[in-house]
Short mmCIF file of N, CA and C in Angstrom, two decimals:
data_model
loop_
_atom_site.label_atom_id
_atom_site.label_comp_id
_atom_site.label_asym_id
_atom_site.label_seq_id
_atom_site.Cartn_x
_atom_site.Cartn_y
_atom_site.Cartn_z
N MET Q 973 88.64 99.84 125.55
CA MET Q 973 88.09 99.98 124.03
C MET Q 973 88.77 99.74 123.37
N LYS Q 974 88.48 99.28 122.58
CA LYS Q 974 89.41 98.03 121.39
C LYS Q 974 90.36 98.49 120.48
N ILE Q 975 91.54 98.08 119.84
CA ILE Q 975 92.17 98.59 118.78
C ILE Q 975 91.89 97.34 117.88
N GLY Q 976 92.51 97.74 116.53
CA GLY Q 976 92.45 96.30 115.56
C GLY Q 976 93.70 97.31 114.56
N LEU Q 977 94.64 96.48 113.11
CA LEU Q 977 95.75 96.89 112.50
C LEU Q 977 94.25 96.34 111.26
N LEU Q 978 94.56 96.79 110.65
CA LEU Q 978 93.35 96.48 108.66
C LEU Q 978 95.28 96.59 108.51
N VAL Q 979 95.17 94.79 107.72
CA VAL Q 979 96.27 94.95 106.43
C VAL Q 979 95.73 95.64 105.61
N MET Q 980 97.06 96.12 104.72
CA MET Q 980 96.31 96.99 104.01
C MET Q 980 97.39 96.19 102.07
N ASP Q 981 98.62 95.65 103.10
CA ASP Q 981 99.58 95.25 101.86
C ASP Q 981 99.03 93.71 101.75
N GLY Q 982 99.87 92.85 101.04
CA GLY Q 982 100.36 91.58 101.12
C GLY Q 982 98.92 90.02 101.25
N ALA Q 983 99.25 89.06 100.74
CA ALA Q 983 98.36 88.22 100.55
C ALA Q 983 97.24 88.36 101.82
N ARG Q 984 97.34 89.84 102.82
CA ARG Q 984 95.66 89.54 103.33
C ARG Q 984 95.85 90.30 103.71
N THR Q 985 95.54 91.26 102.72
CA THR Q 985 95.05 92.84 102.13
C THR Q 985 93.73 92.79 102.77
N GLY Q 986 92.86 93.36 103.24
CA GLY Q 986 91.73 93.69 104.08
C GLY Q 986 91.67 93.01 105.22
N GLU Q 987 92.84 92.33 105.71
CA GLU Q 987 92.15 91.66 106.97
C GLU Q 987 92.23 92.53 108.09
N ARG Q 988 91.74 92.40 109.27
CA ARG Q 988 91.72 92.97 111.09
C ARG Q 988 92.31 92.46 111.09
N ILE Q 989 93.69 92.76 112.09
CA ILE Q 989 93.65 92.02 113.09
C ILE Q 989 93.94 92.81 114.44
N ALA Q 990 93.17 91.73 115.74
CA ALA Q 990 93.19 92.48 117.08
C ALA Q 990 93.60 92.46 117.81
N VAL Q 991 94.31 93.27 118.44
CA VAL Q 991 95.26 93.36 119.20
C VAL Q 991 95.12 92.77 120.85
N PRO Q 992 95.69 91.98 121.35
CA PRO Q 992 95.02 91.34 121.87
C PRO Q 992 95.24 91.02 123.37
N GLY Q 993 95.13 92.05 123.82
CA GLY Q 993 95.45 92.53 125.43
C GLY Q 993 96.45 93.92 125.32
N MET Q 994 97.11 94.71 126.02
CA MET Q 994 97.70 95.31 126.32
C MET Q 994 99.25 95.50 125.48
N VAL Q 995 99.88 94.52 125.35
CA VAL Q 995 100.70 95.07 124.05
C VAL Q 995 100.98 94.47 122.30
N MET Q 996 100.91 94.59 121.31
CA MET Q 996 101.63 93.59 120.54
C MET Q 996 102.25 93.62 119.64
N LEU Q 997 103.60 92.75 119.80
CA LEU Q 997 104.89 92.66 118.89
C LEU Q 997 104.92 92.31 117.58
N VAL Q 998 105.91 93.20 117.16
CA VAL Q 998 105.57 93.02 115.66
C VAL Q 998 106.66 92.48 114.77
N GLY Q 999 107.14 91.40 114.01
CA GLY Q 999 108.13 90.80 113.77
C GLY Q 999 108.20 89.10 113.40
N ARG Q 1000 109.86 89.41 113.50
CA ARG Q 1000 109.74 88.01 112.56
C ARG Q 1000 110.01 86.73 113.67
N ALA Q 1001 110.19 86.94 115.70
CA ALA Q 1001 110.81 86.79 116.38
C ALA Q 1001 109.20 85.17 115.99
N PRO Q 1002 109.69 84.44 116.78
CA PRO Q 1002 109.61 83.99 117.14
C PRO Q 1002 108.00 84.31 118.36
N GLN Q 1003 108.15 85.29 119.55
CA GLN Q 1003 107.65 85.91 120.54
C GLN Q 1003 106.64 86.77 120.15
N CYS Q 1004 106.35 87.36 118.37
CA CYS Q 1004 105.73 88.03 118.22
C CYS Q 1004 104.36 87.87 117.70
N HIS Q 1005 104.08 88.74 117.91
CA HIS Q 1005 102.42 88.13 117.61
C HIS Q 1005 101.45 87.42 116.34
N VAL Q 1006 102.89 89.06 115.43
CA VAL Q 1006 101.72 89.35 114.30
C VAL Q 1006 102.92 89.31 113.48
N ARG Q 1007 103.42 88.41 112.76
CA ARG Q 1007 105.13 87.91 112.03
C ARG Q 1007 105.07 87.70 110.88
N PRO Q 1008 105.14 89.29 109.63
CA PRO Q 1008 105.60 89.31 108.57
C PRO Q 1008 106.46 88.21 108.19
N THR Q 1009 107.12 87.72 106.84
CA THR Q 1009 107.34 87.35 106.30
C THR Q 1009 108.48 88.01 105.82
N SER Q 1010 109.08 89.43 105.54
CA SER Q 1010 109.58 90.16 104.78
C SER Q 1010 110.81 90.43 105.43
N PRO Q 1011 112.24 89.68 105.47
CA PRO Q 1011 113.47 90.55 105.58
C PRO Q 1011 113.64 91.65 105.77
N GLN Q 1012 112.73 92.44 105.09
CA GLN Q 1012 113.46 94.03 105.91
C GLN Q 1012 112.42 93.42 107.45
N VAL Q 1013 111.92 93.27 108.21
CA VAL Q 1013 111.04 93.45 108.94
C VAL Q 1013 112.08 93.04 109.93
N SER Q 1014 112.52 94.12 111.40
CA SER Q 1014 113.28 93.74 111.97
C SER Q 1014 112.69 92.23 113.01
N GLU Q 1015 114.06 91.02 113.40
CA GLU Q 1015 113.00 90.42 114.57
C GLU Q 1015 112.16 90.91 115.54
N ARG Q 1016 112.85 92.26 115.39
CA ARG Q 1016 112.08 92.04 116.97
C ARG Q 1016 111.41 93.79 117.43
N HIS Q 1017 110.51 94.26 115.80
CA HIS Q 1017 110.15 95.02 114.73
C HIS Q 1017 109.18 96.32 115.23
N CYS Q 1018 108.77 96.49 115.77
CA CYS Q 1018 107.82 96.83 116.39
C CYS Q 1018 106.66 97.06 117.51
N SER Q 1019 105.88 97.45 118.01
CA SER Q 1019 105.37 96.95 119.49
C SER Q 1019 104.14 98.46 119.06
N LEU Q 1020 103.15 97.27 119.82
CA LEU Q 1020 101.47 98.37 120.11
C LEU Q 1020 101.55 97.96 121.24
N LEU Q 1021 101.59 99.42 121.39
CA LEU Q 1021 100.88 99.01 123.40
C LEU Q 1021 99.31 100.16 123.76
N GLN Q 1022 98.94 99.80 124.41
CA GLN Q 1022 97.43 100.31 125.48
C GLN Q 1022 97.73 100.09 126.83
N ARG Q 1023 97.65 102.03 126.62
CA ARG Q 1023 97.59 102.32 128.43
C ARG Q 1023 96.08 103.15 128.69
N GLU Q 1024 95.87 103.57 129.47
CA GLU Q 1024 94.62 103.95 130.41
C GLU Q 1024 94.63 105.22 129.46
N ASP Q 1025 95.09 105.76 129.43
CA ASP Q 1025 95.77 107.77 127.84
C ASP Q 1025 95.76 107.01 126.59
N GLY Q 1026 95.63 105.77 126.10
CA GLY Q 1026 95.01 105.70 124.73
C GLY Q 1026 96.34 104.21 124.04
N PHE Q 1027 96.45 104.94 123.64
CA PHE Q 1027 97.28 104.12 122.07
C PHE Q 1027 98.27 104.36 122.15
N TYR Q 1028 99.59 103.06 121.46
CA TYR Q 1028 101.52 104.24 121.46
C TYR Q 1028 101.58 102.93 120.82
N LEU Q 1029 102.91 103.49 119.78
CA LEU Q 1029 103.30 102.69 118.32
C LEU Q 1029 104.02 102.70 119.76
N ARG Q 1030 106.01 101.73 119.23
CA ARG Q 1030 107.19 102.19 119.58
C ARG Q 1030 107.88 101.06 118.87
N ASP Q 1031 109.09 101.81 117.41
CA ASP Q 1031 109.82 100.44 117.04
C ASP Q 1031 111.03 100.29 118.68
N LEU Q 1032 111.13 99.14 118.27
CA LEU Q 1032 112.24 98.33 118.79
C LEU Q 1032 113.43 98.45 118.47
N GLU Q 1033 114.01 99.64 117.97
CA GLU Q 1033 115.58 99.37 116.97
C GLU Q 1033 115.17 98.86 115.63
N SER Q 1034 114.67 98.33 115.20
CA SER Q 1034 114.41 97.92 113.75
C SER Q 1034 115.72 98.86 112.30
N LYS Q 1035 115.48 97.68 111.88
CA LYS Q 1035 116.61 97.91 111.11
C LYS Q 1035 116.70 99.08 109.78
N SER Q 1036 114.57 99.01 109.33
CA SER Q 1036 114.21 100.08 108.23
C SER Q 1036 113.80 100.86 108.69
N GLY Q 1037 113.11 100.25 109.82
CA GLY Q 1037 111.66 101.91 110.80
C GLY Q 1037 110.67 101.13 110.51
N THR Q 1038 109.84 102.08 111.84
CA THR Q 1038 108.53 102.03 111.60
C THR Q 1038 107.87 103.38 111.55
N PHE Q 1039 107.22 103.74 110.51
CA PHE Q 1039 106.78 104.76 109.88
C PHE Q 1039 105.23 104.88 110.42
N LEU Q 1040 104.53 105.65 111.17
CA LEU Q 1040 103.47 106.45 111.40
C LEU Q 1040 103.05 107.94 110.48
N ASN Q 1041 102.21 107.40 109.51
CA ASN Q 1041 101.70 108.63 108.31
C ASN Q 1041 102.77 109.18 107.47
N ASP Q 1042 104.41 108.55 107.61
CA ASP Q 1042 105.32 108.67 106.93
C ASP Q 1042 105.76 109.07 108.12
N ARG Q 1043 106.24 109.65 109.02
CA ARG Q 1043 106.92 109.75 109.84
C ARG Q 1043 107.78 108.62 110.00
N ARG Q 1044 109.11 108.20 109.76
CA ARG Q 1044 110.04 107.94 110.69
C ARG Q 1044 110.13 107.93 112.74
N LEU Q 1045 109.09 106.76 113.43
CA LEU Q 1045 109.94 106.57 114.32
C LEU Q 1045 111.19 106.56 115.46
N ARG Q 1046 111.95 107.83 116.01
CA ARG Q 1046 113.38 107.73 116.33
C ARG Q 1046 112.91 108.32 117.58
N GLY Q 1047 113.29 106.69 118.83
CA GLY Q 1047 113.08 106.17 119.56
C GLY Q 1047 111.76 106.94 120.33
N GLY Q 1048 111.23 106.44 121.29
CA GLY Q 1048 110.34 106.56 122.08
C GLY Q 1048 108.91 105.79 121.72
N GLU Q 1049 108.37 106.99 121.62
CA GLU Q 1049 106.27 106.49 121.62
C GLU Q 1049 106.59 107.15 120.88
N ILE Q 1050 104.40 107.09 120.39
CA ILE Q 1050 103.91 108.29 119.91
C ILE Q 1050 102.39 107.58 119.77
N GLU Q 1051 101.44 108.47 120.49
CA GLU Q 1051 100.07 108.08 120.34
C GLU Q 1051 99.68 107.74 118.89
N VAL Q 1052 98.44 106.91 118.46
CA VAL Q 1052 98.12 106.22 117.47
C VAL Q 1052 96.57 106.72 118.04
N ARG Q 1053 96.11 107.21 116.91
CA ARG Q 1053 95.10 107.07 116.33
C ARG Q 1053 94.00 105.93 115.22
N ASP Q 1054 93.01 106.78 115.48
CA ASP Q 1054 91.62 106.06 114.31
C ASP Q 1054 92.59 105.83 112.74
N GLY Q 1055 93.15 105.41 112.44
CA GLY Q 1055 92.72 105.77 110.84
C GLY Q 1055 94.59 106.43 110.64
N ASP Q 1056 95.07 106.41 111.75
CA ASP Q 1056 96.56 106.36 111.34
C ASP Q 1056 97.24 104.71 110.63
N LEU Q 1057 98.13 105.67 109.63
CA LEU Q 1057 98.70 104.61 109.16
C LEU Q 1057 100.25 103.97 109.52
N VAL Q 1058 99.65 103.05 109.67
CA VAL Q 1058 101.39 102.48 110.23
C VAL Q 1058 101.94 101.53 109.08
N ARG Q 1059 103.83 101.67 109.26
CA ARG Q 1059 104.60 101.17 107.85
C ARG Q 1059 105.61 100.24 108.66
N VAL Q 1060 105.39 98.84 108.71
CA VAL Q 1060 106.38 98.01 108.99
C VAL Q 1060 107.54 97.62 108.24
N GLY Q 1061 108.12 97.92 107.59
CA GLY Q 1061 109.41 97.34 106.72
C GLY Q 1061 108.38 97.34 105.14
N PRO Q 1062 107.93 96.38 104.29
CA PRO Q 1062 107.64 97.45 102.77
C PRO Q 1062 105.77 97.03 103.41
N LEU Q 1063 105.29 96.84 104.67
CA LEU Q 1063 104.08 96.62 104.75
C LEU Q 1063 103.01 97.56 105.45
N THR Q 1064 101.91 98.71 105.27
CA THR Q 1064 101.09 99.60 105.85
C THR Q 1064 99.93 98.23 106.77
N PHE Q 1065 100.09 99.26 107.18
CA PHE Q 1065 97.89 99.08 108.52
C PHE Q 1065 97.52 100.33 109.11
N ILE Q 1066 96.72 100.23 107.88
CA ILE Q 1066 95.72 101.20 109.17
C ILE Q 1066 95.16 101.25 110.72
N VAL Q 1067 95.65 101.68 111.55
CA VAL Q 1067 94.86 101.27 113.15
C VAL Q 1067 93.71 102.04 112.69
N GLN Q 1068 92.92 100.90 113.85
CA GLN Q 1068 91.42 100.65 114.45
C GLN Q 1068 90.77 101.13 115.72
N ILE Q 1069 91.15 102.75 116.03
CA ILE Q 1069 90.53 101.77 117.25
C ILE Q 1069 88.68 101.87 116.93
N GLY Q 1070 88.70 101.06 118.32
CA GLY Q 1070 86.80 100.48 118.57
C GLY Q 1070 86.10 100.15 117.82
N ALA Q 1071 86.63 100.19 116.65
CA ALA Q 1071 85.52 98.84 115.25
C ALA Q 1071 85.85 97.49 116.63
N ASP Q 1072 84.63 97.10 116.44
CA ASP Q 1072 83.98 95.72 116.33
C ASP Q 1072 84.35 94.85 116.13
N GLN Q 1073 85.67 94.32 116.70
CA GLN Q 1073 86.62 93.82 116.74
C GLN Q 1073 86.20 91.74 116.99
N ASP Q 1074 84.65 92.28 117.55
CA ASP Q 1074 84.19 90.45 116.88
C ASP Q 1074 83.38 89.78 115.77
N ALA Q 1075 83.19 90.78 114.64
CA ALA Q 1075 83.41 91.23 113.49
C ALA Q 1075 83.28 90.10 112.15
N PRO Q 1076 82.76 89.50 111.61
CA PRO Q 1076 83.71 88.47 111.41
C PRO Q 1076 84.80 88.85 110.04
N GLY Q 1077 85.72 88.33 109.61
CA GLY Q 1077 87.36 88.99 109.31
C GLY Q 1077 88.19 89.08 110.39
N VAL Q 1078 87.52 89.02 111.18
CA VAL Q 1078 88.36 89.52 112.15
C VAL Q 1078 89.69 88.59 112.75
N GLN Q 1079 90.63 88.96 112.63
CA GLN Q 1079 91.56 87.39 113.59
C GLN Q 1079 92.25 88.56 114.58
N SER Q 1080 91.95 87.75 115.41
CA SER Q 1080 92.34 88.06 117.00
C SER Q 1080 94.07 87.66 117.14
N ALA Q 1081 95.00 88.42 117.17
CA ALA Q 1081 96.55 88.09 117.50
C ALA Q 1081 96.99 87.21 118.24
N ASP Q 1082 96.14 86.37 119.61
CA ASP Q 1082 96.35 85.43 120.29
C ASP Q 1082 95.77 84.86 119.21
N LYS Q 1083 95.27 84.09 118.13
CA LYS Q 1083 94.97 82.79 118.17
C LYS Q 1083 95.19 82.20 116.95
N PRO Q 1084 95.89 81.49 116.61
CA PRO Q 1084 96.26 81.12 116.07
C PRO Q 1084 95.63 80.59 115.01
N ALA Q 1085 94.99 80.89 114.69
CA ALA Q 1085 93.75 80.47 113.29
C ALA Q 1085 94.56 80.42 111.37
N LEU Q 1086 94.99 81.53 111.82
CA LEU Q 1086 95.48 82.14 110.15
C LEU Q 1086 97.14 80.51 109.43
N PRO Q 1087 96.82 80.42 109.26
CA PRO Q 1087 97.27 79.81 108.19
C PRO Q 1087 98.97 79.76 108.47
N ALA Q 1088 99.87 78.67 108.50
CA ALA Q 1088 101.39 79.84 108.73
C ALA Q 1088 101.85 79.84 106.70
N ALA Q 1089 102.21 81.00 106.79
CA ALA Q 1089 103.60 80.76 105.33
C ALA Q 1089 104.18 79.91 104.97
N GLN Q 1090 104.23 79.05 104.35
CA GLN Q 1090 105.70 77.72 103.97
C GLN Q 1090 106.67 78.42 104.35
N GLU Q 1091 107.58 79.52 103.68
CA GLU Q 1091 108.51 80.41 104.18
C GLU Q 1091 109.01 80.98 105.29
N MET Q 1092 107.75 80.43 106.26
CA MET Q 1092 107.97 80.81 107.95
C MET Q 1092 108.76 79.54 108.14
N ALA Q 1093 109.72 79.77 109.34
CA ALA Q 1093 110.99 78.88 110.22
C ALA Q 1093 110.02 78.89 111.44
N ALA Q 1094 110.22 79.45 111.69
CA ALA Q 1094 109.08 79.85 113.01
C ALA Q 1094 108.06 79.01 113.47
N PRO Q 1095 107.65 77.94 113.91
CA PRO Q 1095 106.12 77.14 113.92
C PRO Q 1095 104.65 78.17 114.24
N GLU Q 1096 103.78 77.45 113.84
CA GLU Q 1096 102.04 78.21 114.15
C GLU Q 1096 102.10 79.39 114.05
N PRO Q 1097 102.98 80.36 113.02
CA PRO Q 1097 102.71 81.24 113.72
C PRO Q 1097 100.88 82.41 113.79
N VAL Q 1098 101.20 83.46 114.51
CA VAL Q 1098 99.90 84.05 114.53
C VAL Q 1098 99.53 84.16 113.36
N VAL Q 1099 100.75 85.56 113.22
CA VAL Q 1099 99.78 86.42 112.31
C VAL Q 1099 100.52 87.04 110.81
N THR Q 1100 100.21 85.71 109.40
CA THR Q 1100 101.50 86.28 108.41
C THR Q 1100 101.44 87.15 107.47
N THR Q 1101 101.98 87.31 107.11
CA THR Q 1101 101.29 88.71 105.88
C THR Q 1101 102.51 88.45 105.16
N GLU Q 1102 102.94 89.22 103.50
CA GLU Q 1102 103.97 88.75 102.76
C GLU Q 1102 103.64 90.18 101.66
N ALA Q 1103 104.88 90.16 101.50
CA ALA Q 1103 105.05 91.87 100.55
C ALA Q 1103 104.79 91.90 99.58
N VAL Q 1104 103.98 92.48 98.87
CA VAL Q 1104 103.65 92.43 97.71
C VAL Q 1104 103.70 94.35 97.05
N PRO Q 1105 105.17 94.14 96.02
CA PRO Q 1105 105.36 95.23 95.65
C PRO Q 1105 104.21 95.91 94.65
N GLU Q 1106 104.22 97.11 95.01
CA GLU Q 1106 102.99 97.33 94.24
C GLU Q 1106 103.06 99.18 95.52
N ALA Q 1107 102.63 100.05 94.15
CA ALA Q 1107 102.44 101.39 94.51
C ALA Q 1107 102.54 101.77 95.86
N THR Q 1108 102.53 103.23 96.40
CA THR Q 1108 101.94 103.53 97.62
C THR Q 1108 101.86 104.70 97.11
N ALA Q 1109 102.35 105.61 95.76
CA ALA Q 1109 101.88 107.31 96.07
C ALA Q 1109 100.08 106.88 96.16
N SER Q 1110 99.56 105.87 95.64
CA SER Q 1110 97.64 106.58 95.99
C SER Q 1110 97.24 105.91 97.63
N ARG Q 1111 98.16 105.97 98.46
CA ARG Q 1111 97.88 105.49 99.59
C ARG Q 1111 96.76 107.41 100.04
N PRO Q 1112 95.31 107.22 101.53
CA PRO Q 1112 95.21 108.17 101.84
C PRO Q 1112 96.37 108.37 102.98
N ARG Q 1113 96.73 109.78 103.05
CA ARG Q 1113 97.27 110.48 104.31
C ARG Q 1113 96.48 110.77 104.84
N ARG Q 1114 96.30 110.78 106.46
CA ARG Q 1114 95.75 111.50 107.24
C ARG Q 1114 96.48 112.35 107.76
N ALA Q 1115 95.65 114.01 108.64
CA ALA Q 1115 96.52 114.76 108.85
C ALA Q 1115 96.74 114.64 110.36
N ARG Q 1116 96.06 113.32 111.82
CA ARG Q 1116 95.91 113.21 112.85
C ARG Q 1116 97.16 112.83 113.38
N VAL Q 1117 98.27 113.38 113.03
CA VAL Q 1117 99.81 112.47 113.41
C VAL Q 1117 99.96 113.94 114.89
N THR Q 1118 99.59 113.24 116.55
CA THR Q 1118 100.07 113.35 117.29
C THR Q 1118 101.11 113.22 118.20
N MET Q 1119 102.24 114.16 117.71
CA MET Q 1119 103.36 113.60 118.74
C MET Q 1119 103.57 114.72 119.68
N ASN Q 1120 102.98 114.93 121.42
CA ASN Q 1120 103.83 115.74 122.24
C ASN Q 1120 102.20 116.35 122.41
N GLY Q 1121 101.02 115.62 122.00
CA GLY Q 1121 99.51 117.05 121.92
C GLY Q 1121 99.85 117.54 120.59
N THR Q 1122 100.76 117.39 119.08
CA THR Q 1122 100.57 118.59 118.69
C THR Q 1122 100.22 118.29 116.80
N VAL Q 1123 98.97 118.64 116.28
CA VAL Q 1123 98.13 118.32 115.64
C VAL Q 1123 98.78 118.29 114.70
N ARG Q 1124 99.88 117.59 113.34
CA ARG Q 1124 99.87 118.35 112.20
C ARG Q 1124 99.35 117.76 110.77
N PRO Q 1125 99.20 118.59 109.85
CA PRO Q 1125 98.81 118.53 108.24
C PRO Q 1125 98.70 117.64 108.26
N ALA Q 1126 98.32 116.58 106.59
CA ALA Q 1126 99.09 115.24 106.27
C ALA Q 1126 100.02 116.07 105.11
N PRO Q 1127 101.07 115.54 105.03
CA PRO Q 1127 102.34 115.87 103.87
C PRO Q 1127 101.68 116.32 102.57
N THR Q 1128 101.51 116.37 102.22
CA THR Q 1128 101.23 117.28 100.74
C THR Q 1128 102.00 116.11 99.06
#
């Protein structure tokens, strides 16, 4: 099964990023697959992991936190499901599991096909995103936050 992230903020809004294997790192460090330019994103902010039993999000002790469906991750990792919202600094992504990652408009995070942002210091970033200030209150919230097998309703 394939997993991807749909970019909801910044210059790359609407683009899908295909996860390049078993682990995808998000942060400003050169070894990260997705490199947002926002200073609110840590060098190694979070990771998305694929295992036999599902997909998991892990915060890598980031300063501003990693959020799944508006709930901050605090240590360990949490299972993600199709349609979940992941927030990294000022940026939001929608998790897409089983989506056609070979469709037009899909950028694989293991291919440096997207142009680098000018303010990036790292050479040839794989995928960059830029934060654009906008209201987040109108975003849909999903009820499928699973933590240790517990499903919780969406916050109101």
